[in-house]
PDB file of C-alpha atoms in Angstrom:
ATOM      1  CA  MET A 267      -3.494  -0.982  19.719  1.00 63.00           C
ATOM      2  CA  GLU A 268      -6.931  -0.592  18.760  1.00 64.00           C
ATOM      3  CA  GLY A 269      -8.052  -3.753  20.504  1.00 65.00           C
ATOM      4  CA  THR A 270      -5.805  -2.440  24.071  1.00 66.00           C
ATOM      5  CA  GLY A 271      -8.431   1.253  23.253  1.00 67.00           C
ATOM      6  CA  HIS A 272      -6.163   3.157  21.824  1.00 63.00           C
ATOM      7  CA  ARG A 273      -7.617   5.608  18.403  1.00 65.00           C
ATOM      8  CA  ILE A 274      -5.084   5.419  15.101  1.00 70.00           C
ATOM      9  CA  ILE A 275      -5.237   8.857  13.857  1.00 72.00           C
ATOM     10  CA  HIS A 276      -3.109   7.710  10.660  1.00 86.00           C
ATOM     11  CA  ALA A 277      -4.420   5.314   8.274  1.00 91.00           C
ATOM     12  CA  GLN A 278      -0.405   3.999   7.290  1.00 92.00           C
ATOM     13  CA  PRO A 279      -1.172   1.011   9.554  1.00 91.00           C
ATOM     14  CA  TYR A 280      -4.175   0.512   7.982  1.00 93.00           C
ATOM     15  CA  ILE A 281      -2.884   0.682   4.312  1.00 94.00           C
ATOM     16  CA  GLN A 282       0.630  -1.944   5.474  1.00 94.00           C
ATOM     17  CA  MET A 283      -1.566  -4.073   7.079  1.00 94.00           C
ATOM     18  CA  ALA A 284      -4.239  -4.096   4.045  1.00 93.00           C
ATOM     19  CA  GLU A 285      -0.784  -4.524   2.218  1.00 92.00           C
ATOM     20  CA  THR A 286      -0.224  -7.487   4.514  1.00 94.00           C
ATOM     21  CA  LEU A 287      -3.443  -9.326   4.015  1.00 93.00           C
ATOM     22  CA  LEU A 288      -3.080  -8.872   0.559  1.00 90.00           C
ATOM     23  CA  HIS A 289      -0.214 -10.634   0.263  1.00 90.00           C
ATOM     24  CA  GLN A 290      -1.664 -13.223   2.520  1.00 92.00           C
ATOM     25  CA  SER A 291      -4.426 -13.544   0.100  1.00 90.00           C
ATOM     26  CA  ASN A 292      -7.230 -12.561   1.878  1.00 91.00           C
ATOM     27  CA  PRO A 293      -8.849  -9.976  -0.005  1.00 90.00           C
ATOM     28  CA  VAL A 294     -12.001  -9.350   1.940  1.00 90.00           C
ATOM     29  CA  LEU A 295     -10.088  -8.307   4.981  1.00 92.00           C
ATOM     30  CA  ALA A 296      -7.796  -5.984   3.558  1.00 92.00           C
ATOM     31  CA  HIS A 297     -10.479  -4.578   1.918  1.00 93.00           C
ATOM     32  CA  LYS A 298     -12.347  -3.967   5.265  1.00 93.00           C
ATOM     33  CA  TYR A 299      -8.927  -1.909   6.495  1.00 93.00           C
ATOM     34  CA  LEU A 300      -8.775   0.115   2.912  1.00 94.00           C
ATOM     35  CA  LYS A 301     -11.770   1.178   3.388  1.00 94.00           C
ATOM     36  CA  LYS A 302     -10.789   1.790   7.195  1.00 93.00           C
ATOM     37  CA  ALA A 303      -7.591   4.031   5.906  1.00 94.00           C
ATOM     38  CA  TYR A 304     -10.324   5.569   3.602  1.00 95.00           C
ATOM     39  CA  SER A 305     -12.415   6.752   6.326  1.00 93.00           C
ATOM     40  CA  ILE A 306      -9.496   8.300   8.417  1.00 92.00           C
ATOM     41  CA  GLY A 307      -7.353  10.071   5.239  1.00 91.00           C
ATOM     42  CA  SER A 308      -9.659  10.061   2.317  1.00 93.00           C
ATOM     43  CA  ALA A 309      -7.424   9.888  -0.424  1.00 93.00           C
ATOM     44  CA  ARG A 310      -4.781  11.754   0.607  1.00 93.00           C
ATOM     45  CA  ALA A 311      -3.794   8.600   2.317  1.00 93.00           C
ATOM     46  CA  PHE A 312      -3.546   6.641  -0.502  1.00 94.00           C
ATOM     47  CA  ARG A 313      -1.253   9.265  -2.414  1.00 93.00           C
ATOM     48  CA  ASP A 314       1.930   7.535  -1.954  1.00 92.00           C
ATOM     49  CA  GLN A 315       0.852   4.070  -2.834  1.00 92.00           C
ATOM     50  CA  PRO A 316      -1.191   1.765  -6.078  1.00 90.00           C
ATOM     51  CA  LYS A 317      -3.554   3.414  -7.415  1.00 91.00           C
ATOM     52  CA  LEU A 318      -5.393  -0.380  -6.694  1.00 88.00           C
ATOM     53  CA  TYR A 319      -5.919   0.216  -3.171  1.00 92.00           C
ATOM     54  CA  LEU A 320      -7.853   3.505  -3.321  1.00 93.00           C
ATOM     55  CA  GLU A 321      -9.735   2.031  -6.203  1.00 91.00           C
ATOM     56  CA  LEU A 322     -10.317  -1.667  -3.484  1.00 91.00           C
ATOM     57  CA  ALA A 323     -10.428   1.255  -0.897  1.00 91.00           C
ATOM     58  CA  LYS A 324     -13.746   2.793  -2.540  1.00 91.00           C
ATOM     59  CA  SER A 325     -15.470  -0.324  -4.579  1.00 87.00           C
ATOM     60  CA  LYS A 326     -18.580  -1.537  -3.063  1.00 84.00           C
ATOM     61  CA  ALA A 327     -18.479  -4.769  -4.184  1.00 76.00           C
ATOM     62  CA  LEU A 328     -15.351  -7.275  -4.380  1.00 77.00           C
ATOM     63  CA  ASP A 329     -14.127  -9.929  -6.811  1.00 80.00           C
ATOM     64  CA  GLU A 330     -11.738 -11.388  -4.780  1.00 80.00           C
ATOM     65  CA  GLN A 331      -9.771 -13.461  -7.857  1.00 84.00           C
ATOM     66  CA  ASP A 332      -9.649 -10.636 -10.478  1.00 85.00           C
ATOM     67  CA  ILE A 333      -8.267  -8.142  -6.901  1.00 83.00           C
ATOM     68  CA  LEU A 334      -5.476 -10.960  -5.755  1.00 83.00           C
ATOM     69  CA  LEU A 335      -4.182 -11.042  -9.891  1.00 83.00           C
ATOM     70  CA  GLN A 336      -4.631  -7.778  -9.709  1.00 83.00           C
ATOM     71  CA  PHE A 337      -2.207  -6.948  -6.633  1.00 82.00           C
ATOM     72  CA  THR A 338       0.015 -10.121  -7.941  1.00 81.00           C
ATOM     73  CA  ALA A 339       0.816  -8.260 -11.432  1.00 82.00           C
ATOM     74  CA  LEU A 340       1.645  -5.035  -9.480  1.00 76.00           C
ATOM     75  CA  TYR A 341       4.143  -6.704  -6.888  1.00 75.00           C
ATOM     76  CA  VAL A 342       5.513  -9.314  -9.865  1.00 73.00           C
ATOM     77  CA  ASN A 343       5.724  -5.448 -11.725  1.00 66.00           C
ATOM     78  CA  ALA A 344       7.049  -3.777  -8.486  1.00 66.00           C
ATOM     79  CA  LYS A 345      10.006  -6.236  -8.400  1.00 69.00           C
ATOM     80  CA  LEU A 346      10.494  -6.150 -12.027  1.00 70.00           C
ATOM     81  CA  LEU A 347      11.599  -2.319 -12.051  1.00 67.00           C
ATOM     82  CA  THR A 348      13.596  -3.049  -9.264  1.00 71.00           C
ATOM     83  CA  ASP A 349      15.512  -5.729 -10.784  1.00 71.00           C
ATOM     84  CA  LEU A 350      16.078  -3.499 -13.653  1.00 69.00           C
ATOM     85  CA  LYS A 351      17.099  -0.328 -11.468  1.00 73.00           C
ATOM     86  CA  ASP A 352      19.716  -2.669  -9.687  1.00 74.00           C
ATOM     87  CA  ASN A 353      20.803  -3.772 -13.336  1.00 66.00           C
TER      88      ASN A 353
END
């Protein structure tokens, strides 16, 4: 929507895009979207998100491999918790 001139005033679309990019192993572009989300909604925008996302949004330097490892661990832990809850 930004490409068509719309101004996005909510951080959530940026956070969702960043999460998608992390799933696609693109932490550099995900970092860009998380920083944009932080600039729109500050820490409040990340209230219901994993702590990793806020840490990435506020970070200046990126260790791409470390980010992907942390995200993978986060995703695996969430899946395990869901599986345990279902059982």
